[in-house]
PDB file of C-alpha atoms and ligand atoms in Angstrom:
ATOM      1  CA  UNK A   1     106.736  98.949 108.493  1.00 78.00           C
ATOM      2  CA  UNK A   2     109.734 100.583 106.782  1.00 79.00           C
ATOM      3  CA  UNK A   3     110.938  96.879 105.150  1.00 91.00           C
ATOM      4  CA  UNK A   4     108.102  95.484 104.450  1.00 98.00           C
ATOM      5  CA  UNK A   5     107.123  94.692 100.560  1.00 98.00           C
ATOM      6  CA  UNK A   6     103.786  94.678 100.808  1.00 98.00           C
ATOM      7  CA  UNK A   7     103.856  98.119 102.943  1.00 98.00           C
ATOM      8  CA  UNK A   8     105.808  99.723 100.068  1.00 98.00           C
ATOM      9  CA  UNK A   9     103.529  98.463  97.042  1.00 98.00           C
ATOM     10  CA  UNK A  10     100.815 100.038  98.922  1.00 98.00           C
ATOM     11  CA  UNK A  11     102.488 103.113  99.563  1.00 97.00           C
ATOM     12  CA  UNK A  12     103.543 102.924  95.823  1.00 97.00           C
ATOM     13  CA  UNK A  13     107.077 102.760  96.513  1.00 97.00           C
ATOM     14  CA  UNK A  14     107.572  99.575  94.821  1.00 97.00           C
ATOM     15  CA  UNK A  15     105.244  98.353  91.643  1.00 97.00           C
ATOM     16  CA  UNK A  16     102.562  96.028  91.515  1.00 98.00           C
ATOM     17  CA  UNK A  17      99.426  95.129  89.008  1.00 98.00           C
ATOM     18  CA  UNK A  18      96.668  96.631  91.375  1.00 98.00           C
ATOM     19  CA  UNK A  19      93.268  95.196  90.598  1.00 98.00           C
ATOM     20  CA  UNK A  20      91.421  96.993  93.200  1.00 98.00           C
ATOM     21  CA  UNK A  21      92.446  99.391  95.944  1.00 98.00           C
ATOM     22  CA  UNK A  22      89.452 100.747  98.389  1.00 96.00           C
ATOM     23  CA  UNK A  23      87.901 101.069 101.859  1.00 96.00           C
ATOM     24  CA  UNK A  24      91.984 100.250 103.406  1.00 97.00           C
ATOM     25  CA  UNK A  25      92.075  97.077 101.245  1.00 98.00           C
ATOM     26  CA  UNK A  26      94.518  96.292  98.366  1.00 98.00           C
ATOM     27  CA  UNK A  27      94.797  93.411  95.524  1.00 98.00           C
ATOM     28  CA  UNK A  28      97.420  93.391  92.895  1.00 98.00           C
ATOM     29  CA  UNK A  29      99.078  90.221  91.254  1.00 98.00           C
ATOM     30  CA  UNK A  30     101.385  87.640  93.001  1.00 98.00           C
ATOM     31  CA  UNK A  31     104.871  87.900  90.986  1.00 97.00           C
ATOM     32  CA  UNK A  32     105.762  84.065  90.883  1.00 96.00           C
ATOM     33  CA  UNK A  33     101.997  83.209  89.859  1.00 96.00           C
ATOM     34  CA  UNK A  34     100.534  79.406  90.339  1.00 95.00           C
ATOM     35  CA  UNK A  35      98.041  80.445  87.425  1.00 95.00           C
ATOM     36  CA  UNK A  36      97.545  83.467  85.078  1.00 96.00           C
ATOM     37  CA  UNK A  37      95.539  85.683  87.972  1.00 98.00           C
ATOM     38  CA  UNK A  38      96.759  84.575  91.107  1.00 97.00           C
ATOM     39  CA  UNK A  39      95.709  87.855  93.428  1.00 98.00           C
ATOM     40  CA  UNK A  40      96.899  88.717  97.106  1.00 98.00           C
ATOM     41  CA  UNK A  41      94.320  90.767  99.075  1.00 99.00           C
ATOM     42  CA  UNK A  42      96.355  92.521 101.647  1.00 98.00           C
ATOM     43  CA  UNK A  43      95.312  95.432 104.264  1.00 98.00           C
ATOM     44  CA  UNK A  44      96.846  98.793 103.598  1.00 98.00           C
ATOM     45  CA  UNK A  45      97.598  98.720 107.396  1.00 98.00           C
ATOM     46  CA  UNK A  46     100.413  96.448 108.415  1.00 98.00           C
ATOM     47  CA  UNK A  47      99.742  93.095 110.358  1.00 98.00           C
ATOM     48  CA  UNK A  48     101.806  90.263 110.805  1.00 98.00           C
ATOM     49  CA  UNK A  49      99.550  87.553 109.494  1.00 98.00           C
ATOM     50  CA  UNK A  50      95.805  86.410 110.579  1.00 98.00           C
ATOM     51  CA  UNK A  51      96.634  86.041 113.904  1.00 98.00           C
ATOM     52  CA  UNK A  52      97.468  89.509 114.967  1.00 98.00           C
ATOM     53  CA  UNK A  53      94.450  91.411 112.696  1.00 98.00           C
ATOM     54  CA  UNK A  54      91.922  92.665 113.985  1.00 98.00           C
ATOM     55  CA  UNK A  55      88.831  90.853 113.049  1.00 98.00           C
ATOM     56  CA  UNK A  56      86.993  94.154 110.796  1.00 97.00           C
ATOM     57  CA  UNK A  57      90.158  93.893 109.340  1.00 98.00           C
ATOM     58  CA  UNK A  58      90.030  90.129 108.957  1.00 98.00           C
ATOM     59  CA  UNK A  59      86.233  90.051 107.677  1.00 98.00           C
ATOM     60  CA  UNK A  60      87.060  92.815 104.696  1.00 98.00           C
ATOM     61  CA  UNK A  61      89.774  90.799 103.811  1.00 98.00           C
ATOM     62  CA  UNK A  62      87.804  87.912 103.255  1.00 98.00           C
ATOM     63  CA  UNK A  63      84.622  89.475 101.977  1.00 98.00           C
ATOM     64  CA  UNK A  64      87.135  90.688  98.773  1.00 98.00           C
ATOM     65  CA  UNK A  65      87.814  87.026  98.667  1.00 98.00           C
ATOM     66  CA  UNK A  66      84.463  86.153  98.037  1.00 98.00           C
ATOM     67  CA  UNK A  67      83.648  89.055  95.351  1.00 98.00           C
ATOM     68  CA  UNK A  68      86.499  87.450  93.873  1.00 98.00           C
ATOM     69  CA  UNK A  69      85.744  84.240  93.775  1.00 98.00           C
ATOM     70  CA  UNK A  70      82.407  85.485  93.015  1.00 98.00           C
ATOM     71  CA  UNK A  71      83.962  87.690  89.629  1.00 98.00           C
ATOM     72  CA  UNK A  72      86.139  84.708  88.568  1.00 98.00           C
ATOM     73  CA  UNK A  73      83.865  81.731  88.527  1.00 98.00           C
ATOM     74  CA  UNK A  74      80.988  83.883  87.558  1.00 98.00           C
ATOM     75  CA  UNK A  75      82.148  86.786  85.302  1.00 98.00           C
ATOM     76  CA  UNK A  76      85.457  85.487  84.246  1.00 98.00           C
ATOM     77  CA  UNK A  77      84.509  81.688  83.466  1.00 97.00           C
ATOM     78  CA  UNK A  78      87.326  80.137  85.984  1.00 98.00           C
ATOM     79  CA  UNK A  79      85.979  76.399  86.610  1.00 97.00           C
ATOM     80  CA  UNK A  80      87.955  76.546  90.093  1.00 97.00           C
ATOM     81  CA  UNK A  81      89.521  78.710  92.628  1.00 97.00           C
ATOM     82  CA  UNK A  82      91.867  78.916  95.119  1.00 97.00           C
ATOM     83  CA  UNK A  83      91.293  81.107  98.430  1.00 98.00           C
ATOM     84  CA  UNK A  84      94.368  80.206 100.496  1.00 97.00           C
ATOM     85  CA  UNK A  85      96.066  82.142 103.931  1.00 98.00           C
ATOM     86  CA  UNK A  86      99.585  80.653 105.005  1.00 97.00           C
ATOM     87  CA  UNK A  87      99.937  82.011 108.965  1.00 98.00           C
ATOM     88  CA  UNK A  88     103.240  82.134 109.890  1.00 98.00           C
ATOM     89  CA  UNK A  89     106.639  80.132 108.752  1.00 98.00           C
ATOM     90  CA  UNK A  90     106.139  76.329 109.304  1.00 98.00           C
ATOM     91  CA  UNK A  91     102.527  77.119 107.141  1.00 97.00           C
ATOM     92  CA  UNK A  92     104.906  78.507 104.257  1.00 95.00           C
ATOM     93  CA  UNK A  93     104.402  81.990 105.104  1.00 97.00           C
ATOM     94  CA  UNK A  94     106.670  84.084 103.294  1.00 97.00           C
ATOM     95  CA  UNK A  95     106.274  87.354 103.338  1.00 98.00           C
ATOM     96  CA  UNK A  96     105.110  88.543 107.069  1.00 98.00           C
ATOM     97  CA  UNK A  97     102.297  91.327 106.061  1.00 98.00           C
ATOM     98  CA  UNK A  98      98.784  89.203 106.136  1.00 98.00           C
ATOM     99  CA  UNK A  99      97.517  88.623 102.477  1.00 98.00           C
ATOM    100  CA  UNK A 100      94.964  85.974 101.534  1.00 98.00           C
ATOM    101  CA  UNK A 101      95.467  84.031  97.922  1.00 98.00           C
ATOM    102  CA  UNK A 102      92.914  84.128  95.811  1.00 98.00           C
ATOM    103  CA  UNK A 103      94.060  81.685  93.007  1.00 97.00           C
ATOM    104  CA  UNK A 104      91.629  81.018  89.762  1.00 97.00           C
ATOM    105  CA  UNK A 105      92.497  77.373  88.419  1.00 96.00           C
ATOM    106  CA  UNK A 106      91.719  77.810  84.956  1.00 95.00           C
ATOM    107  CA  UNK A 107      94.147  74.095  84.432  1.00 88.00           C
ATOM    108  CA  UNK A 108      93.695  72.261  87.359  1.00 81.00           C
ATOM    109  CA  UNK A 109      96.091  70.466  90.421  1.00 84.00           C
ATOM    110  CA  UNK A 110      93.917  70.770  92.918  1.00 89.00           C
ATOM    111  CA  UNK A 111      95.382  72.067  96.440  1.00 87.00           C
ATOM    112  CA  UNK A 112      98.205  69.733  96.384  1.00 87.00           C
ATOM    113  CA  UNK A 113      99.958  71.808  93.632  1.00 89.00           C
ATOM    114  CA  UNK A 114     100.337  75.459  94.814  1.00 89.00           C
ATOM    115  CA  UNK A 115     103.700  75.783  93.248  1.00 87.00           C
ATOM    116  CA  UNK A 116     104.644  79.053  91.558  1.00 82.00           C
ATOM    117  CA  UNK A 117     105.803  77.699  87.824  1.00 77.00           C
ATOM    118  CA  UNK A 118     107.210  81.247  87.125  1.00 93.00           C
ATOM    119  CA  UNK A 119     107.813  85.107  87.254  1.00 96.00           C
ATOM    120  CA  UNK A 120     104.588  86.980  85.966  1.00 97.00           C
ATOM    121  CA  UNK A 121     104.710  88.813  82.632  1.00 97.00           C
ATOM    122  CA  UNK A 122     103.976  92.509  81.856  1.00 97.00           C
ATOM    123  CA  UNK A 123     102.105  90.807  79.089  1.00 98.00           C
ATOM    124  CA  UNK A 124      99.922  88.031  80.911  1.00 97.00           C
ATOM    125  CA  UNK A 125      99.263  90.378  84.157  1.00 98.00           C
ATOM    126  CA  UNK A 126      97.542  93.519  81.538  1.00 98.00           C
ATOM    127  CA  UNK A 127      95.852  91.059  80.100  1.00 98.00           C
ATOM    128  CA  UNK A 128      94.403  89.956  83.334  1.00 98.00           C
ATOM    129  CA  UNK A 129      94.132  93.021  84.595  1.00 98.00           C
ATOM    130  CA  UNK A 130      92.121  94.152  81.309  1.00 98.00           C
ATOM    131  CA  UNK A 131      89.988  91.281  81.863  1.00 98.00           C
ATOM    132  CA  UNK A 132      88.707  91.613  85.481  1.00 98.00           C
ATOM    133  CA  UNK A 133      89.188  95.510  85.423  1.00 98.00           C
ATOM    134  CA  UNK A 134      85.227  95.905  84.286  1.00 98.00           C
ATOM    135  CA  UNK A 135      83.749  93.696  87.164  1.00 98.00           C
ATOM    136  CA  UNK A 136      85.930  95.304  90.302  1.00 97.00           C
ATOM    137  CA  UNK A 137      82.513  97.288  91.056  1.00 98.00           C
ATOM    138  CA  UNK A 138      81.845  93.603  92.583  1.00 98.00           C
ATOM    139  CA  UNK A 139      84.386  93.876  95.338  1.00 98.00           C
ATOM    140  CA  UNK A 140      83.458  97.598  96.340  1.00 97.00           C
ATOM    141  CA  UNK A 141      79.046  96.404  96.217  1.00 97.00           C
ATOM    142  CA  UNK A 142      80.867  93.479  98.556  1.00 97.00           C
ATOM    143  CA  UNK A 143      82.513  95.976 100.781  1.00 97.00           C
ATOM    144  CA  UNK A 144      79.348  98.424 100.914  1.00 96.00           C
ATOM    145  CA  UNK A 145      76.870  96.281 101.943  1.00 96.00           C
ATOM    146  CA  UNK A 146      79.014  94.428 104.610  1.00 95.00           C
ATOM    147  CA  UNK A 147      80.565  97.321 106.101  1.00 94.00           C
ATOM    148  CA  UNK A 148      78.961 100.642 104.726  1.00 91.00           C
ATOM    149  CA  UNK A 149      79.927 102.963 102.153  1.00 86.00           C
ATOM    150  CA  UNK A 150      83.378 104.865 102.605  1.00 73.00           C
ATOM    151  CA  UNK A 151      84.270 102.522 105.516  1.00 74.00           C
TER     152      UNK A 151
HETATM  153  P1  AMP B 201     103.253  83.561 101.411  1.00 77.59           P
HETATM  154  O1  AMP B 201     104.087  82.327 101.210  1.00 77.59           O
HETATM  155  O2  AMP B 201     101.825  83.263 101.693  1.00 77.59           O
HETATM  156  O3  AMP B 201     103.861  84.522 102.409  1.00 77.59           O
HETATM  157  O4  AMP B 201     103.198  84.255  99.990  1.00 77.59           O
HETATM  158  C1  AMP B 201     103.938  85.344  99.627  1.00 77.59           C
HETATM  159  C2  AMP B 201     103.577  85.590  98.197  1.00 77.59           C
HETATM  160  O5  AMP B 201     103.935  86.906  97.871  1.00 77.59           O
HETATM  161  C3  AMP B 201     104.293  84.653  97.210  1.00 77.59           C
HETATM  162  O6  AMP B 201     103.321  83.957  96.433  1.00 77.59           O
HETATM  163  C4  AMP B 201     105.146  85.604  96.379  1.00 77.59           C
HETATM  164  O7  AMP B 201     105.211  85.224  95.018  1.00 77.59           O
HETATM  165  C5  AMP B 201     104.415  86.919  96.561  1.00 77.59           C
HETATM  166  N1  AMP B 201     105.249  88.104  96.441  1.00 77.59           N
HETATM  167  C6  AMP B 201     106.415  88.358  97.049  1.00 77.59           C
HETATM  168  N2  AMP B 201     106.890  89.576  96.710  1.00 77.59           N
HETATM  169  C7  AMP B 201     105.967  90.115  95.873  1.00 77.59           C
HETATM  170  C8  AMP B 201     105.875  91.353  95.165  1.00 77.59           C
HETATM  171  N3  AMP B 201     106.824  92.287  95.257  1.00 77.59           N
HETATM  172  N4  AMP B 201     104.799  91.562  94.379  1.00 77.59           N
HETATM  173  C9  AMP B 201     103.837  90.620  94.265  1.00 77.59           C
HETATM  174  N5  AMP B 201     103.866  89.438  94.915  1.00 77.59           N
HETATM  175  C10 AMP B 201     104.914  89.187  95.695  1.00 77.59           C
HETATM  176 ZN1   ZN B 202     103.636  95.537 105.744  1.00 77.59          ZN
END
């Protein structure tokens, strides 16, 4: 999709804080985070939203949810997480390229307050990025045994 954001920061023609990138899967940091790590998984492959991906598709994106959740609660000491999908407008879909949130809640709010407080820092996302950078062999040991090596 020539417009499409999330098409272009996976063709690396517009920047983003990757924290993993592997078997046609992508995560890099939301710009207007809720929290200090607020992730979007996306396919490298365009689709719409939830409802128009293929379910392989679907399942990977969801199984890097999990190694995620997995990495923050476990590895990264987050006492609550996020995983969130919005499908289409009326659900608060924004951008139209399927992403799941994964959202650590390192403060609290519950899922009644999913507000983005403000634009992410080149300071706070290195940090984060520093921070989970050493456990992202999680995701791809997700990925492997799920749906084989190289897939
Ligand atoms: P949604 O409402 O589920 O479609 O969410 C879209 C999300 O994408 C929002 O949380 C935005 O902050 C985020 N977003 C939009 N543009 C970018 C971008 N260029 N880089 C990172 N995140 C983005
Ligand atoms: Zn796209």
């Amino acid at each position: 999709m020539e417009n499409c954001v999330f098409c272009r920061i996976v063709r690396d023609e517009a920047p983003a804080y990757f924290v993993y990138r592997g078997h046609g899967v992508s995560v890099f940091l939301d710009i207007y985070p809720v929290e200090t790590g607020h992730m979007l998984i996306v396919p490298d492959e365009h689709f719409e939203s939830l409802h128009d991906t293929p379910p392989r598709v679907a399942a990977k994106l969801f199984a890097v949810a999990a190694a995620l959740v997995r990495i923050l609660r476990n590895e990264l000491g987050a006492p609550g997480v996020n995983v969130i999908t919005n499908s289409g407008r009326p659900a608060g879909q924004e951008v139209f390229h399927v992403h799941v949130h994964v959202i650590p809640r390192w403060k609290g709010g519950g899922w009644r307050r999913l507000v983005s407080r403000h634009r992410l820092t080149e300071v706070e996302a290195l940090d984060f990025i520093n921070r989970i950078k050493p456990y992202t062999g999680i995701i791809e040991e997700y990925l492997n045994n799920v749906f084989g090596e190289g897939t």
